[in-house]
Coordinates of C-alpha atoms in Angstrom, one line a residue:
Chain R
M1 CA -28.6 -33.9 23.0
A2 CA -26.0 -36.4 24.0
E3 CA -23.9 -35.4 21.0
T4 CA -24.2 -31.8 22.0
H5 CA -22.9 -32.6 25.4
S6 CA -20.0 -34.4 24.0
L7 CA -19.0 -31.6 21.6
Q8 CA -19.2 -29.0 24.4
D9 CA -17.3 -31.3 26.7
M10 CA -14.5 -31.8 24.3
R11 CA -14.1 -28.2 23.7
Q12 CA -14.0 -27.3 27.4
Q13 CA -12.9 -30.3 29.3
A14 CA -10.9 -32.7 27.2
A15 CA -7.2 -32.1 26.8
I16 CA -6.0 -31.6 23.2
T17 CA -3.5 -34.2 22.3
A18 CA -2.6 -32.8 18.9
K19 CA -3.8 -30.9 15.9
V20 CA -3.6 -32.2 12.3
F21 CA -3.7 -29.8 9.4
I22 CA -4.9 -30.9 6.0
Q23 CA -3.3 -28.6 3.6
R24 CA -4.6 -27.3 0.3
D25 CA -4.1 -29.2 -2.9
Y26 CA -3.1 -26.8 -5.7
S27 CA -2.7 -29.3 -8.5
S28 CA -5.7 -28.0 -10.3
G29 CA -4.9 -24.3 -9.8
T30 CA -6.1 -21.8 -7.3
M31 CA -9.4 -23.6 -6.7
C32 CA -10.1 -24.5 -3.1
Q33 CA -9.3 -28.1 -2.8
F34 CA -7.8 -30.1 0.1
Q35 CA -5.4 -33.0 0.0
T36 CA -7.0 -36.3 0.5
K37 CA -3.8 -37.9 1.9
F38 CA -4.5 -39.7 5.1
P39 CA -2.5 -38.2 8.0
S40 CA -0.6 -40.8 10.1
E41 CA -1.8 -39.3 13.4
L42 CA -5.4 -40.3 12.7
E43 CA -4.5 -43.9 11.9
N44 CA -5.9 -45.4 15.1
R45 CA -8.8 -43.0 15.4
I46 CA -10.7 -43.2 12.2
D47 CA -11.1 -45.1 8.9
K48 CA -9.0 -44.0 6.0
Q49 CA -12.1 -44.4 3.8
Q50 CA -14.3 -42.3 6.0
F51 CA -11.7 -39.5 6.2
E52 CA -11.2 -39.5 2.4
E53 CA -14.9 -39.4 1.9
T54 CA -15.3 -36.4 4.1
V55 CA -12.5 -34.5 2.4
R56 CA -13.8 -35.4 -1.1
A57 CA -17.3 -34.2 -0.2
L58 CA -15.8 -30.9 1.0
N59 CA -13.8 -30.6 -2.2
N60 CA -16.9 -31.2 -4.3
M61 CA -18.8 -28.5 -2.4
Y62 CA -16.0 -26.0 -2.8
A63 CA -15.8 -26.8 -6.5
E64 CA -19.6 -26.2 -6.7
A65 CA -19.1 -22.9 -5.0
E66 CA -16.5 -21.7 -7.4
K67 CA -18.0 -23.2 -10.5
L68 CA -18.1 -21.1 -13.6
G69 CA -21.5 -21.9 -15.0
S70 CA -24.3 -20.0 -16.7
Q71 CA -25.8 -19.0 -13.4
S72 CA -22.6 -17.4 -12.2
Y73 CA -22.2 -15.5 -15.5
I74 CA -25.7 -14.2 -15.3
E75 CA -25.2 -13.1 -11.7
G76 CA -21.9 -11.5 -12.7
C77 CA -23.4 -9.6 -15.6
L78 CA -26.3 -8.4 -13.6
A79 CA -24.0 -7.3 -10.8
C80 CA -21.9 -5.4 -13.2
L81 CA -24.9 -3.6 -14.7
T82 CA -25.9 -2.4 -11.2
A83 CA -22.4 -1.3 -10.4
Y84 CA -22.1 -4.3 -8.1
T85 CA -24.5 -2.8 -5.6
V86 CA -26.4 -6.1 -5.6
F87 CA -23.6 -7.6 -3.5
L88 CA -24.7 -5.4 -0.7
C89 CA -28.2 -6.8 -0.6
M90 CA -28.0 -10.3 -1.9
E91 CA -26.3 -13.3 -0.5
T92 CA -23.9 -14.6 -3.1
H93 CA -23.8 -18.1 -4.5
Y94 CA -20.5 -18.7 -2.7
E95 CA -22.0 -17.7 0.6
K96 CA -24.9 -20.1 0.2
V97 CA -22.6 -23.0 -0.5
L98 CA -20.5 -22.0 2.5
K99 CA -23.5 -22.3 4.7
K100 CA -24.1 -25.7 3.3
I101 CA -20.5 -26.7 4.0
A102 CA -20.8 -25.5 7.6
K103 CA -23.8 -27.6 8.1
Y104 CA -22.1 -30.6 6.6
I105 CA -19.1 -30.2 8.8
Q106 CA -21.2 -29.9 11.9
E107 CA -23.1 -33.0 10.9
Q108 CA -19.9 -34.9 10.3
N109 CA -18.6 -33.8 13.7
D110 CA -21.8 -34.9 15.4
K111 CA -22.1 -38.3 13.7
I112 CA -18.6 -39.5 13.0
Y113 CA -15.8 -37.4 14.5
A114 CA -17.0 -36.4 17.9
P115 CA -17.6 -40.1 19.0
R116 CA -14.0 -40.7 18.0
G117 CA -12.6 -37.8 19.9
L118 CA -11.9 -35.7 16.9
L119 CA -13.1 -32.3 15.8
L120 CA -13.2 -30.8 12.4
T121 CA -12.8 -27.1 12.1
D122 CA -14.6 -25.4 9.2
P123 CA -11.8 -24.2 6.9
I124 CA -13.4 -20.8 6.5
E125 CA -12.4 -20.1 10.0
R126 CA -8.8 -20.7 9.0
G127 CA -9.0 -18.6 5.9
L128 CA -9.6 -21.6 3.6
R129 CA -5.9 -22.6 4.2
V130 CA -6.3 -25.8 6.1
V131 CA -8.8 -28.3 7.5
E132 CA -7.9 -28.4 11.1
I133 CA -8.6 -31.6 12.9
T134 CA -8.2 -31.5 16.7
I135 CA -7.4 -34.8 18.4
F136 CA -8.7 -35.0 21.9
E137 CA -7.3 -37.1 24.7
D138 CA -8.6 -40.6 24.6
R139 CA -10.6 -40.8 27.8
S140 CA -11.4 -44.4 27.4
L141 CA -7.8 -45.2 28.2
T142 CA -7.7 -43.1 31.4
R143 CA -10.9 -44.6 32.8
Chain M
M1 CA -13.4 -47.6 17.5
K2 CA -14.0 -46.1 20.8
N3 CA -17.3 -44.5 21.3
C4 CA -20.0 -44.0 23.9
E5 CA -17.4 -42.9 26.4
Y6 CA -17.7 -39.4 25.2
Q7 CA -21.5 -39.3 25.0
Q8 CA -22.1 -40.3 28.6
I9 CA -19.9 -37.8 30.2
D10 CA -21.8 -35.4 32.5
P11 CA -20.3 -32.0 32.4
Q12 CA -20.9 -31.4 36.1
A13 CA -19.1 -34.6 37.1
L14 CA -15.8 -33.6 35.6
P15 CA -12.8 -32.0 37.4
T16 CA -12.1 -28.3 37.1
P17 CA -13.3 -27.1 33.7
T18 CA -11.0 -24.8 31.7
P19 CA -12.3 -21.3 32.2
T20 CA -13.6 -20.3 28.8
P21 CA -15.5 -17.1 29.0
P22 CA -18.2 -17.1 26.3
P23 CA -18.0 -14.1 23.9
H24 CA -21.3 -12.9 25.3
H25 CA -24.9 -13.8 25.7
G26 CA -26.8 -10.6 26.0
N27 CA -27.1 -11.6 29.6
D28 CA -26.6 -8.7 32.0
T29 CA -24.9 -10.7 34.8
E30 CA -22.3 -11.9 32.3
K31 CA -21.7 -8.4 31.1
K32 CA -21.2 -7.0 34.5
K33 CA -18.7 -9.7 35.4
E34 CA -16.7 -9.4 32.2
P35 CA -14.2 -6.7 32.7
R36 CA -13.9 -6.0 28.9
R37 CA -16.5 -5.7 26.3
P38 CA -16.3 -8.5 23.7
R39 CA -14.1 -7.4 20.9
R40 CA -14.4 -7.9 17.2
K41 CA -11.7 -9.4 15.1
W42 CA -11.0 -6.2 13.2
E43 CA -9.8 -4.6 16.4
V44 CA -6.9 -7.0 16.6
F45 CA -6.3 -7.3 12.9
P46 CA -2.5 -7.5 12.5
G47 CA -2.3 -5.9 9.0
K48 CA -1.8 -2.3 8.3
N49 CA -5.4 -1.5 7.6
R50 CA -8.0 0.9 8.9
F51 CA -11.5 0.0 9.7
Y52 CA -14.6 2.1 9.8
C53 CA -18.2 1.6 10.7
N54 CA -17.4 -1.2 13.2
G55 CA -15.5 -3.3 10.7
R56 CA -17.7 -2.9 7.7
I57 CA -15.3 -0.8 5.7
I58 CA -11.6 -1.6 5.2
V59 CA -9.0 0.6 3.7
A60 CA -5.2 0.6 3.6
R61 CA -3.4 2.4 6.3
Q62 CA -1.9 4.9 3.8
S63 CA -4.9 6.2 1.9
G64 CA -2.5 7.2 -0.9
V65 CA -4.0 9.7 -3.2
L66 CA -7.6 8.5 -2.9
P67 CA -8.8 12.0 -1.7
L68 CA -7.1 13.4 -4.8
T69 CA -8.8 10.9 -7.1
L70 CA -12.1 11.6 -5.5
G71 CA -11.5 15.3 -5.7
L72 CA -10.5 15.3 -9.3
I73 CA -13.6 13.2 -10.3
L74 CA -16.0 15.3 -8.3
V75 CA -14.5 18.6 -9.4
T76 CA -14.4 17.7 -13.1
S77 CA -17.9 16.3 -13.1
G78 CA -19.2 19.2 -11.0
L79 CA -17.8 21.7 -13.4
F80 CA -19.2 19.7 -16.3
F81 CA -22.7 19.7 -14.9
I82 CA -22.5 23.4 -14.0
F83 CA -20.8 24.9 -17.0
D84 CA -21.3 22.6 -19.9
C85 CA -24.5 20.9 -19.5
P86 CA -26.9 23.9 -19.6
F87 CA -25.3 25.1 -22.8
L88 CA -25.3 21.6 -24.4
V89 CA -28.9 20.8 -23.3
K90 CA -30.0 24.0 -25.0
H91 CA -28.0 23.5 -28.2
L92 CA -27.9 19.8 -28.5
T93 CA -29.8 17.3 -26.5
S94 CA -30.8 16.7 -23.0
C95 CA -29.4 13.2 -23.1
I96 CA -26.0 14.6 -22.3
P97 CA -26.4 15.2 -18.6
V98 CA -28.3 11.9 -18.3
I99 CA -25.4 9.9 -19.8
G100 CA -22.9 12.0 -17.8
G101 CA -24.9 11.4 -14.6
V102 CA -25.0 7.6 -15.1
L103 CA -21.3 7.4 -15.9
F104 CA -20.5 9.6 -12.9
V105 CA -22.5 7.5 -10.5
F106 CA -21.0 4.3 -11.9
V107 CA -17.5 5.7 -11.5
L108 CA -18.1 6.8 -8.0
I109 CA -19.7 3.6 -6.8
T110 CA -17.1 1.4 -8.3
L111 CA -14.3 3.6 -6.9
L112 CA -15.7 3.4 -3.4
Q113 CA -16.2 -0.3 -3.7
T114 CA -12.6 -0.8 -4.9
S115 CA -11.3 1.2 -2.0
F116 CA -13.5 -0.1 0.7
T117 CA -13.6 -3.8 -0.1
D118 CA -11.3 -6.4 1.3
P119 CA -9.1 -7.3 -1.7
G120 CA -8.8 -10.9 -0.7
I121 CA -6.6 -10.7 2.4
L122 CA -5.5 -14.0 3.7
P123 CA -5.6 -14.2 7.5
R124 CA -2.3 -15.1 9.1
A125 CA -1.7 -18.6 10.2
T126 CA -2.7 -19.6 13.7
P127 CA 0.2 -20.5 16.0
D128 CA -0.6 -24.2 15.7
E129 CA -0.5 -24.1 12.0
A130 CA 2.7 -22.1 11.9
A131 CA 4.3 -24.7 14.3
D132 CA 3.1 -27.5 12.1
I133 CA 4.5 -26.0 8.9
E134 CA 7.8 -25.2 10.7
K135 CA 8.0 -28.8 11.7
Q136 CA 7.5 -30.0 8.2
I137 CA 10.1 -27.6 6.8
D138 CA 12.7 -28.6 9.4
N139 CA 12.1 -32.3 8.6
T140 CA 12.8 -31.8 5.0
G141 CA 15.7 -29.4 5.5
N142 CA 19.3 -30.4 5.9
T143 CA 21.4 -30.3 9.1
S144 CA 24.0 -27.8 7.8
Y145 CA 24.1 -24.2 8.9
R146 CA 22.3 -23.1 5.8
P147 CA 18.6 -22.3 6.5
P148 CA 16.1 -24.9 5.2
P149 CA 14.5 -24.0 1.8
R150 CA 11.5 -21.9 2.2
T151 CA 9.8 -22.7 -1.1
K152 CA 7.6 -25.5 -2.1
E153 CA 7.0 -26.6 -5.7
V154 CA 3.6 -27.7 -7.0
L155 CA 2.5 -28.8 -10.4
I156 CA -0.4 -26.8 -11.7
N157 CA -1.7 -27.9 -15.1
Q158 CA 1.7 -29.4 -16.1
Q159 CA 3.5 -26.2 -15.0
V160 CA 5.9 -26.1 -12.1
V161 CA 4.9 -23.2 -9.8
K162 CA 7.0 -22.2 -6.8
L163 CA 5.2 -21.4 -3.6
K164 CA 7.1 -19.1 -1.3
Y165 CA 6.9 -19.1 2.5
C166 CA 5.7 -15.8 3.9
F167 CA 7.6 -15.0 7.1
T168 CA 5.0 -12.4 8.2
C169 CA 2.0 -14.5 7.7
K170 CA 3.7 -17.8 8.6
M171 CA 2.4 -19.9 5.7
F172 CA 3.2 -21.0 2.3
R173 CA 1.5 -18.5 0.0
P174 CA -1.1 -20.0 -2.3
P175 CA -0.4 -19.6 -6.0
R176 CA -0.8 -16.0 -7.3
T177 CA -0.8 -14.7 -3.8
S178 CA 1.6 -11.9 -2.9
H179 CA 2.4 -10.1 0.3
C180 CA 1.8 -6.4 0.0
S181 CA 4.4 -4.4 1.9
L182 CA 2.2 -1.3 2.3
C183 CA -0.7 -3.2 3.8
D184 CA 1.4 -5.9 5.4
N185 CA -1.0 -8.6 4.3
C186 CA -0.9 -11.5 1.9
V187 CA -3.5 -10.8 -0.8
E188 CA -4.9 -13.5 -3.0
R189 CA -4.5 -13.1 -6.8
F190 CA -2.5 -10.0 -6.0
D191 CA -2.6 -7.5 -8.8
H192 CA -1.0 -4.4 -7.4
H193 CA -1.4 -1.8 -4.7
C194 CA -3.1 1.1 -6.2
P195 CA -2.4 4.4 -4.5
W196 CA -5.1 6.1 -6.5
V197 CA -7.7 4.0 -4.8
G198 CA -5.8 3.7 -1.6
N199 CA -6.1 -0.1 -1.4
C200 CA -4.7 -3.3 -2.9
V201 CA -6.3 -4.7 -5.9
G202 CA -6.7 -8.5 -5.5
K203 CA -9.1 -11.3 -6.1
R204 CA -12.2 -9.8 -4.5
N205 CA -12.0 -6.3 -5.8
Y206 CA -10.4 -6.7 -9.2
R207 CA -13.8 -6.6 -10.9
F208 CA -14.7 -3.4 -9.2
F209 CA -11.3 -1.9 -10.1
Y210 CA -11.7 -2.9 -13.8
T211 CA -15.2 -1.5 -14.0
F212 CA -13.9 1.6 -12.3
I213 CA -11.2 2.3 -14.9
V214 CA -13.3 1.4 -17.8
S215 CA -16.2 3.6 -16.7
L216 CA -13.7 6.3 -15.8
S217 CA -12.3 6.2 -19.3
F218 CA -15.7 6.5 -20.8
L219 CA -16.5 9.4 -18.4
T220 CA -13.3 11.2 -19.2
A221 CA -13.7 10.7 -22.9
F222 CA -17.3 11.8 -22.7
I223 CA -16.5 14.9 -20.7
F224 CA -13.6 15.7 -23.0
G225 CA -15.8 15.4 -26.1
C226 CA -18.6 17.4 -24.6
V227 CA -16.3 20.2 -23.5
T228 CA -14.7 20.4 -26.9
T229 CA -18.1 20.5 -28.6
H230 CA -19.2 23.2 -26.1
L231 CA -16.2 25.4 -26.7
A232 CA -16.4 24.8 -30.5
L233 CA -20.0 25.9 -30.5
R234 CA -19.3 28.9 -28.4
A235 CA -16.3 29.9 -30.6
Q236 CA -18.4 29.7 -33.7
G237 CA -19.2 32.8 -35.7
G238 CA -15.6 34.1 -35.5
K239 CA -15.7 34.7 -31.8
G240 CA -12.6 32.7 -31.2
L241 CA -11.5 30.2 -28.6
V242 CA -10.3 32.8 -26.1
F243 CA -13.8 34.4 -26.0
A244 CA -15.3 31.0 -25.5
L245 CA -12.9 30.2 -22.6
Q246 CA -13.6 33.5 -21.0
E247 CA -17.3 32.8 -21.1
S248 CA -16.9 29.4 -19.6
P249 CA -13.8 29.3 -17.4
G250 CA -14.8 26.0 -15.8
S251 CA -14.5 24.3 -19.2
A252 CA -10.9 25.3 -19.4
V253 CA -10.1 23.5 -16.2
E254 CA -12.0 20.4 -17.4
L255 CA -10.2 20.5 -20.7
V256 CA -6.8 20.4 -19.1
I257 CA -7.7 17.7 -16.6
C258 CA -9.4 15.5 -19.2
F259 CA -6.8 16.0 -21.8
F260 CA -4.0 14.8 -19.6
S261 CA -6.0 12.0 -18.0
V262 CA -7.8 10.5 -20.9
W263 CA -4.7 9.0 -22.5
S264 CA -3.3 7.4 -19.4
I265 CA -6.7 6.1 -18.3
L266 CA -7.5 4.7 -21.7
G267 CA -4.0 3.1 -21.7
L268 CA -4.6 1.6 -18.3
S269 CA -8.0 0.2 -19.3
G270 CA -6.5 -1.2 -22.5
F271 CA -3.7 -2.8 -20.5
H272 CA -6.1 -4.3 -17.9
T273 CA -8.3 -5.6 -20.7
Y274 CA -5.3 -7.5 -22.0
L275 CA -4.6 -8.8 -18.6
V276 CA -8.2 -9.9 -18.1
A277 CA -8.3 -11.6 -21.5
S278 CA -5.2 -13.6 -20.8
N279 CA -6.0 -14.2 -17.1
L280 CA -2.8 -12.5 -15.9
T281 CA -2.2 -10.2 -13.0
T282 CA -0.1 -7.0 -13.2
N283 CA 2.3 -8.6 -10.8
E284 CA 2.8 -11.6 -13.0
D285 CA 3.0 -9.5 -16.2
I286 CA 5.7 -7.2 -14.8
K287 CA 7.7 -10.1 -13.3
G288 CA 7.4 -12.0 -16.6
S289 CA 6.4 -15.1 -14.8
W290 CA 4.8 -16.7 -17.8
S291 CA 6.4 -14.9 -20.6
G292 CA 9.1 -17.6 -21.1
K293 CA 11.9 -15.1 -20.8
S294 CA 14.1 -17.8 -19.3
G295 CA 13.9 -19.7 -22.5
E296 CA 11.8 -22.5 -21.1
D297 CA 8.4 -23.3 -22.5
V298 CA 6.3 -21.7 -19.9
T299 CA 2.6 -20.9 -20.4
N300 CA 0.2 -19.4 -18.0
P301 CA -1.3 -22.4 -16.1
Y302 CA -4.3 -20.4 -15.0
S303 CA -5.5 -19.3 -18.4
H304 CA -8.4 -21.2 -19.9
K305 CA -7.0 -20.7 -23.4
N306 CA -10.1 -18.9 -24.5
I307 CA -10.5 -15.1 -24.2
F308 CA -14.2 -15.3 -23.4
I309 CA -13.8 -17.8 -20.7
N310 CA -10.9 -15.9 -19.3
C311 CA -12.9 -12.7 -19.1
C312 CA -15.8 -14.5 -17.5
S313 CA -13.7 -16.2 -14.9
V314 CA -12.1 -12.9 -13.9
L315 CA -15.1 -10.7 -14.0
C316 CA -18.1 -12.9 -13.6
A317 CA -17.0 -15.7 -11.3
P318 CA -18.8 -16.1 -8.1
M319 CA -17.8 -13.5 -5.6
P320 CA -15.4 -15.1 -3.1
P321 CA -16.1 -14.4 0.6
S322 CA -13.9 -12.3 2.8
L323 CA -11.6 -14.6 4.7
I324 CA -10.8 -12.2 7.5
D325 CA -14.2 -12.1 9.1
R326 CA -13.8 -8.6 10.3
R327 CA -17.0 -8.3 12.3
G328 CA -16.7 -11.7 13.9
F329 CA -16.1 -11.8 17.6
L330 CA -12.9 -13.1 19.1
P331 CA -13.5 -16.7 20.0
A332 CA -13.4 -17.5 23.7
D333 CA -11.3 -20.6 23.2
E334 CA -8.4 -18.6 21.7
S335 CA -8.5 -16.0 24.5
A336 CA -8.3 -18.8 27.0
Q337 CA -5.4 -20.5 25.3
T338 CA -3.4 -17.3 25.2
G339 CA -3.8 -17.0 28.9
S340 CA -6.0 -13.9 28.9
A341 CA -9.0 -15.5 30.5
D342 CA -9.4 -13.8 33.8
I343 CA -13.0 -14.7 34.8
E344 CA -14.6 -17.8 36.1
L345 CA -17.2 -19.6 34.1
P346 CA -20.6 -19.2 35.9
T347 CA -22.9 -22.2 35.8
L348 CA -25.5 -20.1 34.1
A349 CA -23.2 -19.5 31.2
A350 CA -22.4 -23.2 31.0
K351 CA -26.1 -23.9 30.3
S352 CA -26.5 -21.4 27.6
E353 CA -23.2 -22.4 26.1
I354 CA -24.6 -25.9 25.6
N355 CA -27.3 -24.4 23.4
V356 CA -24.8 -22.2 21.6
C357 CA -22.3 -25.0 21.0
T358 CA -24.6 -27.0 18.7
Q359 CA -24.0 -24.5 16.0
G360 CA -20.3 -24.9 15.9
T361 CA -17.7 -22.3 16.5
K362 CA -18.8 -20.1 13.6
G363 CA -22.4 -20.2 14.7
L364 CA -21.2 -19.2 18.1
L365 CA -19.7 -16.2 16.7
E366 CA -22.7 -15.4 14.5
S367 CA -25.1 -15.8 17.4
A368 CA -22.9 -13.6 19.5
A369 CA -22.9 -11.0 16.7
L370 CA -26.7 -10.9 16.8
S371 CA -26.8 -9.9 20.4
P372 CA -27.7 -6.3 21.0
L373 CA -24.7 -5.8 23.3
L374 CA -22.4 -3.9 21.0
S375 CA -21.2 -0.5 21.5
T376 CA -20.1 2.1 19.1
S377 CA -21.0 2.4 15.5
C378 CA -18.5 4.1 13.2
P379 CA -15.6 4.6 15.4
Q380 CA -14.0 6.9 12.9
G381 CA -10.5 6.2 11.7
K382 CA -9.3 3.8 14.3
P383 CA -5.9 2.9 13.1
Q384 CA -4.5 -0.6 13.8
N385 CA -1.1 -0.5 15.2
A386 CA -0.8 -4.2 15.6
H387 CA 2.3 -5.2 13.5
S388 CA 3.8 -1.9 12.7
C389 CA 7.0 -3.3 11.3
P390 CA 6.9 -1.0 8.3
E391 CA 7.8 -3.1 5.3
T392 CA 9.9 -0.7 3.5
S393 CA 10.2 -2.1 0.0
P394 CA 8.1 -0.3 -2.6
A395 CA 4.7 -1.4 -3.5
L396 CA 5.7 -3.8 -6.2
N397 CA 6.7 -6.4 -3.8
S398 CA 7.0 -10.0 -3.0
D399 CA 10.7 -10.6 -3.5
P400 CA 12.1 -7.6 -1.7
T401 CA 9.4 -8.0 0.9
S402 CA 10.4 -11.4 2.0
E403 CA 13.9 -10.1 2.7
F404 CA 12.5 -7.4 5.0
S405 CA 10.1 -9.8 6.5
K406 CA 13.0 -11.9 7.5
G407 CA 14.4 -9.0 9.4
C408 CA 11.3 -8.7 11.5
R409 CA 10.7 -12.4 11.7
G410 CA 12.3 -13.0 15.0
N411 CA 10.0 -10.4 16.5
H412 CA 6.9 -11.8 15.0
T413 CA 7.6 -15.4 16.0
S414 CA 8.0 -14.4 19.6
S415 CA 4.8 -12.6 19.8
S416 CA 2.7 -14.4 17.2
H417 CA 0.5 -16.0 19.7
D418 CA -0.8 -12.6 20.7
D419 CA -2.4 -12.1 17.4
T420 CA -5.9 -12.5 18.7
S421 CA -5.7 -10.9 22.0
R422 CA -4.5 -8.0 24.0
P423 CA -3.8 -4.4 23.1
R424 CA -1.2 -4.4 25.8
H425 CA 0.8 -7.1 23.9
T426 CA 0.1 -5.3 20.7
K427 CA 1.6 -2.1 21.9
A428 CA 4.7 -3.9 23.2
R429 CA 5.1 -5.6 19.9
S430 CA 4.7 -2.4 17.9
K431 CA 7.3 -0.8 20.1
K432 CA 9.7 -3.6 19.5
C433 CA 9.0 -3.4 15.8
R434 CA 9.7 0.3 15.7
R435 CA 13.1 -0.2 17.3
E436 CA 14.0 -2.8 14.7
A437 CA 12.5 -0.7 11.9
L438 CA 14.8 2.2 12.7
H439 CA 17.7 0.1 11.4
I440 CA 15.9 -0.5 8.2
P441 CA 16.2 2.2 5.5
N442 CA 12.9 3.7 4.6
P443 CA 12.3 4.7 1.1
A444 CA 8.6 3.8 1.4
F445 CA 7.8 7.2 2.8
D446 CA 8.3 8.6 -0.6
V447 CA 5.7 6.3 -2.0
P448 CA 2.4 8.1 -1.2
V449 CA 3.8 11.5 -2.2
S450 CA 5.2 10.6 -5.5
P451 CA 3.7 7.3 -6.2
T452 CA 6.0 4.8 -7.9
S453 CA 2.7 4.0 -9.6
P454 CA 2.5 0.3 -9.2
D455 CA 0.1 0.7 -12.1
A456 CA 3.2 1.3 -14.1
A457 CA 2.6 -0.8 -17.2
P458 CA 5.6 -1.5 -19.3
D459 CA 4.4 1.2 -21.7
S460 CA 4.9 4.9 -21.5
K461 CA 1.2 5.7 -21.3
A462 CA 0.9 4.7 -17.7
R463 CA 4.0 6.8 -16.9
S464 CA 2.4 9.8 -18.4
H465 CA -0.7 8.9 -16.3
K466 CA 1.4 9.5 -13.2
G467 CA 3.1 12.6 -14.5
G468 CA 0.0 13.9 -16.4
S469 CA -2.4 13.6 -13.6
L470 CA -0.2 15.5 -11.3
T471 CA 0.3 18.4 -13.7
P472 CA -3.0 20.2 -13.1
L473 CA -1.9 20.8 -9.5
H474 CA 0.8 23.2 -10.6

């Protein structure tokens, strides 16, 4: 519950110093991948390694969501045969993975980013354009 | 690393909290205090789209000739079932109405899905993102009077692809994304804006569109064949075609409609089959992006070099989610930042917010959505007047569009922060846009009436599609 308080506090009370945007990496096409380049604004807040690990994990999950495998082919053919009405009833594979991603981001926020005064925003809330990292005011300096 | 400072902060001990009204709780006291009911994102959507059934259904502002398409299909199929089926069942087989019925249902369902599905609209950049990008552009630009370059180059599968900056949406467009002037949205994997279905065809609804035209070609060919057989059977025994037509006048209408449509629809299906097999979009094909016309050795970087894999990746890939989250509620944080927060945060709300916060912002919106608060279902035809800077270039867009977007840019920049809030600001913005728009010539008004048919394939068949399908009206 302590972590919960901190998340809520940061959203309501703490002043936002800056926002960093991790842009998309299009080198492998239109697949949803984010750049792993470490932004300079985060240098004194978090480990480069940690950050890269988070982004890589996100990239892997998005790759899994968009993967063209036998399962997606079967789903696609079945959907076509039913005039795609199954999309109205069933949760698609992509949506399942998005839920997993949301959980992962929340977990990362709780364990790693919130204690450092950072907050990751789920890219789906920004139209899968960017990973927004909000940098909150460092209260330990003001106290 | 600094930690623990954050975990021990007591929310009550801190100075004046930023008033952040929660979207809602299902708590009556909150509802009474809040002057406005919580709004869903579709209500403030800046593109030119219309929403029905509380955001579940999305169509373009200009429905184009969708009613005509529906009408033609319903009328032709209706006449088929009324006039031809009884005769053919008696003289041939009862499979005919069954096959016809299945095809008809398929066509109708896929047509409605194409028209009512979000084609892959990209939500516009938030003000913070836009500022960040502008900063990056200015850094790399030069100090002379010439405006800084608004393109970015990326290397995709050893192919250089230029990403353009969209002035309306304030972001660099992802590859294969194009801004549709009629809908005023950036659409992913933009194929074309189809007036026949009254919507853009993009990443999310291309498979519906393709299934629609393929099943429509089957249906048209099937009806055409059946009607011909019917009339031939009736005209047997020396009675003559005129006699047959007099006996079954509906068949005459069907014959005319089908005869003129079948060639163009078959042509269109063939063209799109080619596009699917080579993983191209109509937009790319028409612009010749990968055809190597400039003499360079360019190949399509998105193609998997295998027809089967290309087809599967276009038609059977996992269905991407809608990025615009139409039915989500406007987040409280953004309302507060734009200065529209006009209520104090009650302590009761603070407590419940703690519980809600654990799920993250999206969870907040989802839990809010589950609350039984909400009002109307199916507010029919609520048009969105948000950014009514009518983009006046014809539907085959991107390059001309960016020119016009520049004209409206100043206007959008000044009021971009209002994207997620007030109808008051929205109206003011639309008034400003209308004044600017008056100076811009407006050929687009011709588009719905005599569609420039963005389906226009480089062959003549599609042109006859446009001409031919309109002929029966005379």
